[in-house]
PDB file of C-alpha atoms in Angstrom:
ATOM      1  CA  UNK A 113     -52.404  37.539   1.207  1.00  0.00           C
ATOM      2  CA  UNK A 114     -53.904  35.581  -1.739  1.00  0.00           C
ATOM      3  CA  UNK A 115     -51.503  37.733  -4.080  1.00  0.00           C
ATOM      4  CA  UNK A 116     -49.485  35.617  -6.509  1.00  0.00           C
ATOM      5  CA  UNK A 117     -45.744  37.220  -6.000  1.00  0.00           C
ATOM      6  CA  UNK A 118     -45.456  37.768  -9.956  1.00  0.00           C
ATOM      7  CA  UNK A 119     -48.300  40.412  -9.582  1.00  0.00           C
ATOM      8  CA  UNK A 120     -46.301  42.215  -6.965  1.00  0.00           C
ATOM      9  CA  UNK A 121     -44.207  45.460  -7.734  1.00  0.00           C
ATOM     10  CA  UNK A 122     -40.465  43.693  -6.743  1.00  0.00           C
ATOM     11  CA  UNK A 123     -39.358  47.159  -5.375  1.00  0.00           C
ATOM     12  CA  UNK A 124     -42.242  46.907  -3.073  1.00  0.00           C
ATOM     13  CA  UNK A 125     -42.021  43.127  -2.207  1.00  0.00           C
ATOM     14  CA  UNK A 126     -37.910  44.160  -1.223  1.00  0.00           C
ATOM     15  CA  UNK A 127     -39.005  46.577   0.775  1.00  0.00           C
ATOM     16  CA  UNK A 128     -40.905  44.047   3.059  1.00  0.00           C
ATOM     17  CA  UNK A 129     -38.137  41.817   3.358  1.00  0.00           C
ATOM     18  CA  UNK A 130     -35.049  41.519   5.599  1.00  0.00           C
ATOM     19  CA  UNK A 131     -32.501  39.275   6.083  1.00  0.00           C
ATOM     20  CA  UNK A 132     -29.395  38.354   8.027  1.00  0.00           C
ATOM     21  CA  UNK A 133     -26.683  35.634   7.370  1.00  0.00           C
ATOM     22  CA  UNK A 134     -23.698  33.678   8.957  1.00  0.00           C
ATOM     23  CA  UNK A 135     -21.564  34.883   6.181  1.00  0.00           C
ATOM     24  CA  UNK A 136     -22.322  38.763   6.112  1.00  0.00           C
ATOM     25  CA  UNK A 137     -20.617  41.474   4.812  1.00  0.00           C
ATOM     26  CA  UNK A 138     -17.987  43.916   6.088  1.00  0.00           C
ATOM     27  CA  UNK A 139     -18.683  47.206   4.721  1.00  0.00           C
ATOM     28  CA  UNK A 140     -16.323  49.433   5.727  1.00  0.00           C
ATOM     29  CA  UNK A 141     -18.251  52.650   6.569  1.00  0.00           C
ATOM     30  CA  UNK A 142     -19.032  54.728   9.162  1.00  0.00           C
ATOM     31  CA  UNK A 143     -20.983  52.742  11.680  1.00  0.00           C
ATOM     32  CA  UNK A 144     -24.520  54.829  10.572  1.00  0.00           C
ATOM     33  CA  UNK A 145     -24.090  53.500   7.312  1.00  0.00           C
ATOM     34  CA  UNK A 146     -22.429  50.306   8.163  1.00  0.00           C
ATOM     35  CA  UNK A 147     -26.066  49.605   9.885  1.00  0.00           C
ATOM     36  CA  UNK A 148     -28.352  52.386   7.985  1.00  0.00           C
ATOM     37  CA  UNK A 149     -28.303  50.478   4.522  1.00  0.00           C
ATOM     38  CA  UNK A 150     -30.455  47.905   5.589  1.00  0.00           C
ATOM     39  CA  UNK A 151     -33.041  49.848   5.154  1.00  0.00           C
ATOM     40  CA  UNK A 152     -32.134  52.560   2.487  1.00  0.00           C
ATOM     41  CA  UNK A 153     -35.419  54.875   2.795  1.00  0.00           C
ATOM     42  CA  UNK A 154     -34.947  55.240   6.813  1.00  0.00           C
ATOM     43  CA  UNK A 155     -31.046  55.930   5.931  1.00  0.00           C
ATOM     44  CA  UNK A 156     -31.591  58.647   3.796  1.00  0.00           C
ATOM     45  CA  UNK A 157     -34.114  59.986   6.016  1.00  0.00           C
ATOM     46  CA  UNK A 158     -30.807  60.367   8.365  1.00  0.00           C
ATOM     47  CA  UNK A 159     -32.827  58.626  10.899  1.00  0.00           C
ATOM     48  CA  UNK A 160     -30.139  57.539  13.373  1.00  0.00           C
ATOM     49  CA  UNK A 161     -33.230  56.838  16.158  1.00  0.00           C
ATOM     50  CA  UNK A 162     -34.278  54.191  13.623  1.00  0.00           C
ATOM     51  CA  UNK A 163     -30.246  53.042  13.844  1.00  0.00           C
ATOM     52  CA  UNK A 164     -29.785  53.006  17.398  1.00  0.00           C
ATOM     53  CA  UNK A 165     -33.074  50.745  17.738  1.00  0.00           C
ATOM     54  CA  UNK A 166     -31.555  48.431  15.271  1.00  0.00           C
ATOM     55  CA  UNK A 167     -28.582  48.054  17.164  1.00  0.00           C
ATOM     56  CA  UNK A 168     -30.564  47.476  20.391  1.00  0.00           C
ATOM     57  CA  UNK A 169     -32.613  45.199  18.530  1.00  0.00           C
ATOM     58  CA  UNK A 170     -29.237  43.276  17.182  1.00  0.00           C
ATOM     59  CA  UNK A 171     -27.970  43.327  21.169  1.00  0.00           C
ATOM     60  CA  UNK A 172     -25.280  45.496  20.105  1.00  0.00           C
ATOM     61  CA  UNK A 173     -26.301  49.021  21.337  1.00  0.00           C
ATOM     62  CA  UNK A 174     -23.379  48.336  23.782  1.00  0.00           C
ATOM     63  CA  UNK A 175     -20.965  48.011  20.738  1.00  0.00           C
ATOM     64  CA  UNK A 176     -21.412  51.842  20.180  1.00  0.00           C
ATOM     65  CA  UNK A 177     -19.978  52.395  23.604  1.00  0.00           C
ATOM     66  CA  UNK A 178     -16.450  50.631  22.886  1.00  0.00           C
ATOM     67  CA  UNK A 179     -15.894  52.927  19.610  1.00  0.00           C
ATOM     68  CA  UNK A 180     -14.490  56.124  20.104  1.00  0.00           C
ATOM     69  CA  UNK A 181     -16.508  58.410  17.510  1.00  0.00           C
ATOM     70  CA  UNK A 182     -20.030  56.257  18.410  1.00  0.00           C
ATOM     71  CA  UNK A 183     -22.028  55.918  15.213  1.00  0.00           C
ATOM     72  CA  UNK A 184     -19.406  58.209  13.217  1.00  0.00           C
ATOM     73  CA  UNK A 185     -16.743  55.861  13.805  1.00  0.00           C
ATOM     74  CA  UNK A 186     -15.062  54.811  10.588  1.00  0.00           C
ATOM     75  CA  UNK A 187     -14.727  51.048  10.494  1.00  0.00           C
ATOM     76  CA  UNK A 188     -11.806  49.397   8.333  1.00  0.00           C
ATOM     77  CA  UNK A 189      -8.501  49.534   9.479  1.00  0.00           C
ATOM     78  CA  UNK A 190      -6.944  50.627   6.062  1.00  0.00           C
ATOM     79  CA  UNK A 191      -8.993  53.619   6.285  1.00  0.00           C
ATOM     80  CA  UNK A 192      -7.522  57.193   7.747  1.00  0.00           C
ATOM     81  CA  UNK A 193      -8.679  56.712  11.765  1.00  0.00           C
ATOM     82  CA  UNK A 194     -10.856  53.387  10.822  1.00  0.00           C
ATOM     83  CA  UNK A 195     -10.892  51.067  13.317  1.00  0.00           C
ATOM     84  CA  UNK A 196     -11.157  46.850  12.909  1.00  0.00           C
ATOM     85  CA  UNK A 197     -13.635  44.819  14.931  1.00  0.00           C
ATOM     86  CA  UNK A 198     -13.422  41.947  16.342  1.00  0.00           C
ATOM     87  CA  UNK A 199     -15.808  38.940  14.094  1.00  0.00           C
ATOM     88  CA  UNK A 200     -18.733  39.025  16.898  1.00  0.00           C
ATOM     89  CA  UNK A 201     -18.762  42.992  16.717  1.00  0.00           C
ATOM     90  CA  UNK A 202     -18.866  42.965  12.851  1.00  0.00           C
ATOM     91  CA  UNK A 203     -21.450  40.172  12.858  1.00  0.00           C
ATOM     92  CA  UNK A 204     -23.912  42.536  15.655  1.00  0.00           C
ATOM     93  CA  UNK A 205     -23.679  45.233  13.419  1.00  0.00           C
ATOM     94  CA  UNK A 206     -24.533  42.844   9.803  1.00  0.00           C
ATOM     95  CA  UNK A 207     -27.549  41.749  12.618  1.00  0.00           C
ATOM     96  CA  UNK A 208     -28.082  45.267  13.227  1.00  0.00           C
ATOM     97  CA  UNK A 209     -28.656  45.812   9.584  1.00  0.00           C
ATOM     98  CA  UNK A 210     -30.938  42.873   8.695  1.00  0.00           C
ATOM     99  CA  UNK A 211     -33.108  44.271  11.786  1.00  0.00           C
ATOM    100  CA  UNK A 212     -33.679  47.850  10.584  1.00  0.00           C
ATOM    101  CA  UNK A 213     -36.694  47.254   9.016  1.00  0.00           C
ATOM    102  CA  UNK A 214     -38.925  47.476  11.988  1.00  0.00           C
ATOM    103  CA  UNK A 215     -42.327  45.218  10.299  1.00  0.00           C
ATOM    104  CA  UNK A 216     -40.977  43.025   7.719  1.00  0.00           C
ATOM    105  CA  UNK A 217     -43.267  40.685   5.939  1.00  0.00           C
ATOM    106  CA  UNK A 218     -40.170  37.855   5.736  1.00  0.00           C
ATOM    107  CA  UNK A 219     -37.454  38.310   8.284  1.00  0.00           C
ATOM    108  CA  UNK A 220     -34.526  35.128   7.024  1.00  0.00           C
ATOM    109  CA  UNK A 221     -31.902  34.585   9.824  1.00  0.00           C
ATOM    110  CA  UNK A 222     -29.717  32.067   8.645  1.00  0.00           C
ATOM    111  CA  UNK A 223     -27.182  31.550  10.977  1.00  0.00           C
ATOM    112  CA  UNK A 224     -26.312  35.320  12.051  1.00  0.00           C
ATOM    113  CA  UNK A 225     -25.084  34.678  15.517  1.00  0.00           C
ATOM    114  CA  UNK A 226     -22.573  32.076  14.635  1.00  0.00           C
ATOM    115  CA  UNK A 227     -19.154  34.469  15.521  1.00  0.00           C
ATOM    116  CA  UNK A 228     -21.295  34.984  19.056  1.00  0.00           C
ATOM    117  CA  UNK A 229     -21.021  33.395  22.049  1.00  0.00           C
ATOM    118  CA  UNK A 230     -23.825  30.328  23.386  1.00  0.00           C
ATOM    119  CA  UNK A 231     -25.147  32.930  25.854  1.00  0.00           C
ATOM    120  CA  UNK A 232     -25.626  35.910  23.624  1.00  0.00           C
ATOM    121  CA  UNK A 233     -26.793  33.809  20.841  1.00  0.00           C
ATOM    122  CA  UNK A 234     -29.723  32.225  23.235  1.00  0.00           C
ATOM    123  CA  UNK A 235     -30.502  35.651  24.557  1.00  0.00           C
ATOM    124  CA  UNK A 236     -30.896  37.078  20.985  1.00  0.00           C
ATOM    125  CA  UNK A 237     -32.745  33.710  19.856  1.00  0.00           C
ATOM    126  CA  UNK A 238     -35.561  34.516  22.327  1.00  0.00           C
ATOM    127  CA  UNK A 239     -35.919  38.352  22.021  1.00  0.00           C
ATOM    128  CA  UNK A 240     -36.198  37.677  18.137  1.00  0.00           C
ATOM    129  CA  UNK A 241     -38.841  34.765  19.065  1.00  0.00           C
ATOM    130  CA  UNK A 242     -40.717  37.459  20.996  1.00  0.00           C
ATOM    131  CA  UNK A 243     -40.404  40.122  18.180  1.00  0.00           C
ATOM    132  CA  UNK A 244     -41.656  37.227  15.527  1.00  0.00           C
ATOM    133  CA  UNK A 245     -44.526  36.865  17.050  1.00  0.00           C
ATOM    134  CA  UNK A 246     -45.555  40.100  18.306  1.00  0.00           C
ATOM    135  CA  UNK A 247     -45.689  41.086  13.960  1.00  0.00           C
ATOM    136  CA  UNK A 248     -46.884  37.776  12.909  1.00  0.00           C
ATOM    137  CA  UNK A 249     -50.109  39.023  14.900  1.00  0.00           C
ATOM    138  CA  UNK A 250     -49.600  42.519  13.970  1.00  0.00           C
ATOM    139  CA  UNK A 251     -48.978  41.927  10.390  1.00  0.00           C
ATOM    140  CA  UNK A 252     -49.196  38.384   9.171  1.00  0.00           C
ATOM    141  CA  UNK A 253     -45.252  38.611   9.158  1.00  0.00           C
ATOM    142  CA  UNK A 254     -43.201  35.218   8.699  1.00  0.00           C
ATOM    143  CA  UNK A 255     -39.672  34.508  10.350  1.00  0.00           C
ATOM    144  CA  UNK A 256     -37.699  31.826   9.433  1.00  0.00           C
ATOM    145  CA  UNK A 257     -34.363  30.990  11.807  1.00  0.00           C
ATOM    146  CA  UNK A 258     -31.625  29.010  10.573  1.00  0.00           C
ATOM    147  CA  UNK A 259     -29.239  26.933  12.771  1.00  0.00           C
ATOM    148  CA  UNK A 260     -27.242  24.296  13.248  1.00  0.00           C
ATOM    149  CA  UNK A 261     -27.832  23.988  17.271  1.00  0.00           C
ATOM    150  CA  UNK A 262     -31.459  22.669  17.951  1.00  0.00           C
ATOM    151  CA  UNK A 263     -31.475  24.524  21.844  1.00  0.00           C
ATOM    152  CA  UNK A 264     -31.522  27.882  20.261  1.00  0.00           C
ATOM    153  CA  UNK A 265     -34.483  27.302  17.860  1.00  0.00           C
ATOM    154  CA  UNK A 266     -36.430  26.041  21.221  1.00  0.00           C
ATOM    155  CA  UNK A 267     -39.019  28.365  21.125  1.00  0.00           C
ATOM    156  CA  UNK A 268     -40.096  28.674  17.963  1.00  0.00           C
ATOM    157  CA  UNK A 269     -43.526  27.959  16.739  1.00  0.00           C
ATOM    158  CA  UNK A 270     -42.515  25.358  13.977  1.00  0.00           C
ATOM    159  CA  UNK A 271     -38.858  23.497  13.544  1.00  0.00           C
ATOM    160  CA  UNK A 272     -37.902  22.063  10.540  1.00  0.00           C
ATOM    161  CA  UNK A 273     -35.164  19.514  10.461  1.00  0.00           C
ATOM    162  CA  UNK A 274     -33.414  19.203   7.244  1.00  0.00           C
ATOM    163  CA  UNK A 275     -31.239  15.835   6.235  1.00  0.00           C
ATOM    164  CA  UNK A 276     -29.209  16.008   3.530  1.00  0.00           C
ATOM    165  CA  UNK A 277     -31.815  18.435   1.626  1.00  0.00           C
ATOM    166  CA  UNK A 278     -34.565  16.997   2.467  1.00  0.00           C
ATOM    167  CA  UNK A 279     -37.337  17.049   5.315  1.00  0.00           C
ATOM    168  CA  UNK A 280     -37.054  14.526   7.782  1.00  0.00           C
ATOM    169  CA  UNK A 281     -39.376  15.791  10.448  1.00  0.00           C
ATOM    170  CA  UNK A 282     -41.636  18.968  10.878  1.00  0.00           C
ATOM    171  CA  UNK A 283     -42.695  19.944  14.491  1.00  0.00           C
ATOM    172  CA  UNK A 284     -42.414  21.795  17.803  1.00  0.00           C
ATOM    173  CA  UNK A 285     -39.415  21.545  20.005  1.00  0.00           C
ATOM    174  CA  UNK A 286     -41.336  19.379  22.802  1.00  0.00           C
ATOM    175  CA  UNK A 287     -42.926  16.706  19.846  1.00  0.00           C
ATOM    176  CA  UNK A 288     -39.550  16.530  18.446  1.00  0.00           C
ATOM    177  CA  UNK A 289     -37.393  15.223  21.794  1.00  0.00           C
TER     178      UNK A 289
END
């Protein structure tokens, strides 16, 4: 907004950011916190709403079925009753934690659907499309997808294609083809 980023408060700036990666962590915590420290303030607010909507938002609000203690489950099997998950469960819940900030100002998805499967990557890829937009209206808000498969970056607004580094082309899905 006109702001040069060295005048900005970096606690602040944090706090507007979110982010989700192919290589994610496995923190092996109950699933509430697993998910809940994306977004420390709503965590210690013990706002498991604010969780559950993550997960939803992550597509994995069916994961919380499968485990038997739901959001109290303790994940890590070397852990007294912790469970392991499979790589696409413990990659919906690092999703589910780069989504619980519900209006980031920069939302980076690099890659965080790679341990998924075509179909629930391209079903993710277009409800996150849908939720770009709605707070790029709302808020100004940019999103920036990463990947490696040009179908599932489709519908966004803007692709970049990178070569070694460097820009090659710049341009919507239907001026690239």
């Amino acid at each position: 907004d006109g702001v040069d980023l060295a005048h900005l408060d970096p606690d602040q700036w944090r706090q507007r950011m979110a982010a989700g990666f192919q290589d994610y962590a496995r923190f092996e915590f109950v699933v509430r916190e697993t998910v809940g420290i994306g977004d420390l303030a709503a965590f210690e607010a013990k706002n498991d709403d604010q969780v559950m909507a993550a997960l939803a938002r992550a597509g994995a609000a069916d994961l919380l079925a499968t485990l038997p203690h739901g959001l109290d489950t303790q994940l890590g099997p070397n852990w007294p009753g912790g469970i392991d998950l499979s790589g696409g469960q413990w990659q919906k819940l690092a999703i589910g934690r780069a989504l619980m900030r519900t209006a980031p100002l920069l939302l980076l998805l690099d890659e965080p659907t790679a341990a998924l499967d075509a179909e629930t990557e391209h079903r993710l890829f277009e409800q996150w499309t849908t939720t770009a937009r709605e707070l790029r209206q709302a808020t100004g808000a940019v999103t920036v997808l990463v990947s490696h498969r040009f179908s599932t970056v489709q519908m966004a607004d803007l692709i970049v294609v990178l070569n070694g580094g460097q820009i090659v082309e710049v341009g919507s899905h239907s001026t690239l083809m």
